Amino acid sequence: MLRLAIFASGRGSNLRAIYNAIRSGDLKGVELTLVLSNNSSAEALVFAKEHQIEALHLSPLVSGEEFYEGELLKALQDREIDLIALAGYMRKIPDSLIAAYRHRIVNIHPALLPEFGGSGMYGSRVHEAVLAAGKPVTGASVHYVEGEYDSGEIILQSECPVHPGDTPQTLGKRVLQCEHELYPKALQIVINKLLSSKI
Ligand code: GRF
């Protein structure tokens, strides 16, 4: 059984989708061990506490950038975390963590990477850009985390239609539904790979 940590800064709907997939048995070989946030008032932390999952708030604003990096890595190693899923985590992952968890940190992005990704492309900005480009189709991508934003190898994507008259909000809502189906499937691919390499 692999030990999963989810990093989330906000509402945590992808966290809930992953939690539900584990509970229902759709996502196998993993237990949700830790929810970590840089935002002490994140709904994701509330959800974790309500569901008896350890909820941890760590922020460089509290402990200072340098101490925070070490603190983060230690928190994961102390809990023997095998895999990290970013789900709306609004901080850059330190290089030290990427090096320690190479190919064990994944992220979800609300567009079909490599388009509409990179620094500054988050939240409704992504959907605004998709609409401005007149794309008939958008989607979601799960990828490994590397040093540059949204740059790591893509694990799985799913497409989602853009409808005439869509606003960033209506499109974002539709893409979020795609994300909730995609993330557990993509995690299963990563988990299966890690489990087979452990044997
Ligand atoms: C999602 O749209 C995800 O693609 C992006 O941040 C958002 C997080 O939403 N990285 P939630 O907190 O999981 O509801």
CSV table of C-alpha atoms and ligand atoms in Angstrom, one decimal:
chain,number,residue,atom,x,y,z
A,1,MET,CA,0.0,0.0,0.0
A,2,LEU,CA,1.5,3.3,-1.0
A,3,ARG,CA,1.1,6.4,1.2
A,4,LEU,CA,-0.3,9.4,-0.6
A,5,ALA,CA,0.0,13.1,0.4
A,6,ILE,CA,-2.3,15.6,-1.2
A,7,PHE,CA,-1.2,19.3,-1.3
A,8,ALA,CA,-4.1,21.7,-1.7
A,9,SER,CA,-4.4,25.5,-1.1
A,10,GLY,CA,-8.2,26.0,-1.6
A,11,ARG,CA,-11.5,24.3,-1.9
A,12,GLY,CA,-10.2,20.8,-2.4
A,13,SER,CA,-12.7,19.3,-4.9
A,14,ASN,CA,-10.0,17.2,-6.5
A,15,LEU,CA,-9.0,16.0,-3.0
A,16,ARG,CA,-12.6,14.9,-2.5
A,17,ALA,CA,-12.7,13.1,-5.8
A,18,ILE,CA,-9.5,11.2,-5.0
A,19,TYR,CA,-10.7,10.4,-1.5
A,20,ASN,CA,-14.0,9.1,-2.9
A,21,ALA,CA,-12.2,7.0,-5.5
A,22,ILE,CA,-10.1,5.4,-2.7
A,23,ARG,CA,-13.2,4.8,-0.5
A,24,SER,CA,-15.2,3.2,-3.3
A,25,GLY,CA,-12.3,1.0,-4.3
A,26,ASP,CA,-11.9,2.5,-7.8
A,27,LEU,CA,-8.4,3.7,-6.9
A,28,LYS,CA,-6.4,0.9,-5.4
A,29,GLY,CA,-3.0,0.3,-3.8
A,30,VAL,CA,-2.9,3.6,-2.0
A,31,GLU,CA,-4.0,5.2,1.3
A,32,LEU,CA,-4.5,8.9,1.8
A,33,THR,CA,-2.1,9.6,4.6
A,34,LEU,CA,-1.8,13.4,4.7
A,35,VAL,CA,-3.4,16.6,3.4
A,36,LEU,CA,-1.0,19.5,3.4
A,37,SER,CA,-1.7,23.2,2.8
A,38,ASN,CA,0.1,26.5,2.8
A,39,ASN,CA,-3.3,28.1,3.6
A,40,SER,CA,-4.5,27.7,7.1
A,41,SER,CA,-8.1,28.3,6.1
A,42,ALA,CA,-8.2,26.0,3.1
A,43,GLU,CA,-11.4,24.0,2.8
A,44,ALA,CA,-9.1,21.0,2.0
A,45,LEU,CA,-7.8,21.1,5.6
A,46,VAL,CA,-11.3,21.1,7.0
A,47,PHE,CA,-12.3,18.2,4.8
A,48,ALA,CA,-9.2,16.2,5.9
A,49,LYS,CA,-10.0,16.8,9.6
A,50,GLU,CA,-13.6,15.8,9.1
A,51,HIS,CA,-12.5,12.6,7.5
A,52,GLN,CA,-9.8,11.6,10.0
A,53,ILE,CA,-6.9,12.3,7.7
A,54,GLU,CA,-4.0,14.2,9.1
A,55,ALA,CA,-4.2,17.8,8.1
A,56,LEU,CA,-1.0,19.8,8.2
A,57,HIS,CA,-0.5,23.6,7.6
A,58,LEU,CA,3.0,24.5,6.6
A,59,SER,CA,3.8,27.9,5.2
A,60,PRO,CA,7.0,29.8,4.4
A,61,LEU,CA,5.2,32.9,5.7
A,62,VAL,CA,5.2,31.3,9.1
A,63,SER,CA,8.6,29.6,9.2
A,64,GLY,CA,10.7,31.4,6.6
A,65,GLU,CA,11.5,30.2,3.1
A,66,GLU,CA,14.7,28.2,3.9
A,67,PHE,CA,13.4,26.5,7.1
A,68,TYR,CA,10.1,25.7,5.3
A,69,GLU,CA,11.9,23.7,2.6
A,70,GLY,CA,13.5,21.4,5.1
A,71,GLU,CA,10.4,21.3,7.2
A,72,LEU,CA,8.3,20.2,4.2
A,73,LEU,CA,10.7,17.4,3.2
A,74,LYS,CA,11.0,16.2,6.8
A,75,ALA,CA,7.2,16.2,7.2
A,76,LEU,CA,6.9,13.9,4.2
A,77,GLN,CA,9.8,11.6,5.1
A,78,ASP,CA,8.7,11.3,8.7
A,79,ARG,CA,5.3,10.0,7.4
A,80,GLU,CA,7.0,7.7,4.8
A,81,ILE,CA,5.0,9.4,2.0
A,82,ASP,CA,5.5,7.6,-1.3
A,83,LEU,CA,3.6,9.8,-3.6
A,84,ILE,CA,2.4,13.5,-3.7
A,85,ALA,CA,-0.6,14.7,-5.6
A,86,LEU,CA,-0.9,18.5,-6.1
A,87,ALA,CA,-4.5,19.6,-6.3
A,88,GLY,CA,-4.8,23.3,-6.5
A,89,TYR,CA,-1.6,23.9,-4.6
A,90,MET,CA,-0.6,27.5,-5.1
A,91,ARG,CA,3.1,27.4,-4.3
A,92,LYS,CA,6.0,26.3,-6.4
A,93,ILE,CA,7.5,23.0,-5.3
A,94,PRO,CA,11.1,23.5,-4.0
A,95,ASP,CA,13.8,21.9,-6.1
A,96,SER,CA,14.9,19.9,-3.0
A,97,LEU,CA,11.5,18.2,-2.9
A,98,ILE,CA,11.4,17.5,-6.6
A,99,ALA,CA,14.9,15.9,-6.4
A,100,ALA,CA,13.8,13.7,-3.4
A,101,TYR,CA,10.5,12.7,-5.0
A,102,ARG,CA,11.5,12.4,-8.7
A,103,HIS,CA,8.5,11.0,-10.7
A,104,ARG,CA,6.5,10.8,-7.4
A,105,ILE,CA,4.9,14.3,-7.6
A,106,VAL,CA,2.0,14.8,-9.9
A,107,ASN,CA,-0.2,17.8,-10.7
A,108,ILE,CA,-3.5,18.4,-12.4
A,109,HIS,CA,-3.9,21.3,-14.8
A,110,PRO,CA,-7.3,22.5,-16.2
A,111,ALA,CA,-6.3,22.5,-19.9
A,112,LEU,CA,-4.7,20.3,-22.5
A,113,LEU,CA,-1.0,20.9,-21.9
A,114,PRO,CA,1.4,21.9,-23.4
A,115,GLU,CA,-1.1,24.6,-24.4
A,116,PHE,CA,-2.4,27.1,-21.8
A,117,GLY,CA,0.2,26.1,-19.2
A,118,GLY,CA,3.1,27.8,-17.5
A,119,SER,CA,3.7,30.6,-15.1
A,120,GLY,CA,0.6,32.7,-14.4
A,121,MET,CA,-1.7,30.2,-16.0
A,122,TYR,CA,-4.1,29.1,-13.2
A,123,GLY,CA,-7.7,29.4,-12.3
A,124,SER,CA,-10.0,31.3,-14.6
A,125,ARG,CA,-7.1,32.7,-16.5
A,126,VAL,CA,-6.7,29.3,-18.2
A,127,HIS,CA,-10.3,29.2,-19.3
A,128,GLU,CA,-10.3,32.9,-20.4
A,129,ALA,CA,-7.3,32.1,-22.7
A,130,VAL,CA,-9.0,29.0,-24.1
A,131,LEU,CA,-12.1,31.0,-25.0
A,132,ALA,CA,-10.0,33.9,-26.4
A,133,ALA,CA,-8.2,31.4,-28.7
A,134,GLY,CA,-11.5,30.1,-30.0
A,135,LYS,CA,-10.8,26.5,-29.1
A,136,PRO,CA,-13.7,24.1,-29.7
A,137,VAL,CA,-12.2,21.6,-27.2
A,138,THR,CA,-10.3,21.9,-24.0
A,139,GLY,CA,-9.6,19.5,-21.1
A,140,ALA,CA,-7.5,18.5,-18.2
A,141,SER,CA,-4.0,17.1,-17.9
A,142,VAL,CA,-2.2,15.2,-15.1
A,143,HIS,CA,1.6,15.4,-15.4
A,144,TYR,CA,4.7,14.8,-13.4
A,145,VAL,CA,6.1,17.9,-11.6
A,146,GLU,CA,9.4,19.3,-12.8
A,147,GLY,CA,11.2,22.5,-12.0
A,148,GLU,CA,9.2,24.7,-14.5
A,149,TYR,CA,5.5,25.1,-14.1
A,150,ASP,CA,3.4,22.6,-16.0
A,151,SER,CA,6.4,21.2,-17.8
A,152,GLY,CA,6.8,17.6,-16.7
A,153,GLU,CA,5.8,14.5,-18.7
A,154,ILE,CA,2.1,14.1,-19.2
A,155,ILE,CA,0.6,11.0,-17.6
A,156,LEU,CA,-3.0,11.3,-18.9
A,157,GLN,CA,-5.4,13.8,-20.4
A,158,SER,CA,-9.1,14.0,-21.0
A,159,GLU,CA,-10.9,16.3,-23.4
A,160,CYS,CA,-13.9,18.5,-22.6
A,161,PRO,CA,-16.0,20.4,-25.1
A,162,VAL,CA,-16.2,24.2,-25.2
A,163,HIS,CA,-19.8,25.2,-25.8
A,164,PRO,CA,-21.0,28.4,-27.7
A,165,GLY,CA,-21.6,31.1,-25.2
A,166,ASP,CA,-19.4,29.6,-22.5
A,167,THR,CA,-17.9,32.0,-20.0
A,168,PRO,CA,-14.7,31.2,-18.0
A,169,GLN,CA,-17.0,30.2,-15.2
A,170,THR,CA,-19.3,27.8,-17.1
A,171,LEU,CA,-16.3,26.3,-18.9
A,172,GLY,CA,-14.3,26.0,-15.7
A,173,LYS,CA,-17.2,24.1,-14.1
A,174,ARG,CA,-17.3,21.6,-16.9
A,175,VAL,CA,-13.5,21.1,-16.9
A,176,LEU,CA,-13.6,20.5,-13.2
A,177,GLN,CA,-16.0,17.6,-13.7
A,178,CYS,CA,-13.5,16.1,-16.2
A,179,GLU,CA,-10.7,16.7,-13.6
A,180,HIS,CA,-12.6,14.7,-11.0
A,181,GLU,CA,-12.8,11.7,-13.3
A,182,LEU,CA,-9.3,12.0,-14.7
A,183,TYR,CA,-7.2,12.5,-11.5
A,184,PRO,CA,-8.0,9.1,-9.9
A,185,LYS,CA,-7.4,7.3,-13.3
A,186,ALA,CA,-4.0,9.1,-13.7
A,187,LEU,CA,-3.0,8.3,-10.2
A,188,GLN,CA,-3.8,4.6,-10.7
A,189,ILE,CA,-1.3,4.6,-13.6
A,190,VAL,CA,1.4,6.1,-11.4
A,191,ILE,CA,0.6,3.9,-8.5
A,192,ASN,CA,0.7,0.7,-10.6
A,193,LYS,CA,4.1,1.7,-12.0
A,194,LEU,CA,5.5,2.4,-8.5
A,195,LEU,CA,4.1,-0.8,-7.1
A,196,SER,CA,5.5,-2.9,-9.9
A,197,SER,CA,8.9,-1.3,-9.6
A,198,LYS,CA,8.9,-2.1,-5.8
A,199,ILE,CA,8.6,-5.8,-6.4
B,1,GRF,C1,-8.2,22.7,-10.4
B,1,GRF,O1,-8.8,23.4,-11.5
B,1,GRF,C2,-6.9,22.2,-10.8
B,1,GRF,O2,-6.8,21.8,-12.2
B,1,GRF,C3,-5.9,23.4,-10.6
B,1,GRF,O3,-6.5,24.0,-9.4
B,1,GRF,C4,-7.8,23.7,-9.3
B,1,GRF,C5,-8.1,23.1,-7.9
B,1,GRF,O4,-9.4,22.9,-7.6
B,1,GRF,N1,-4.6,23.0,-10.5
B,1,GRF,P1,-9.9,22.2,-6.3
B,1,GRF,O5,-9.2,22.9,-5.1
B,1,GRF,O6,-9.4,20.8,-6.4
B,1,GRF,O7,-11.3,22.3,-6.3
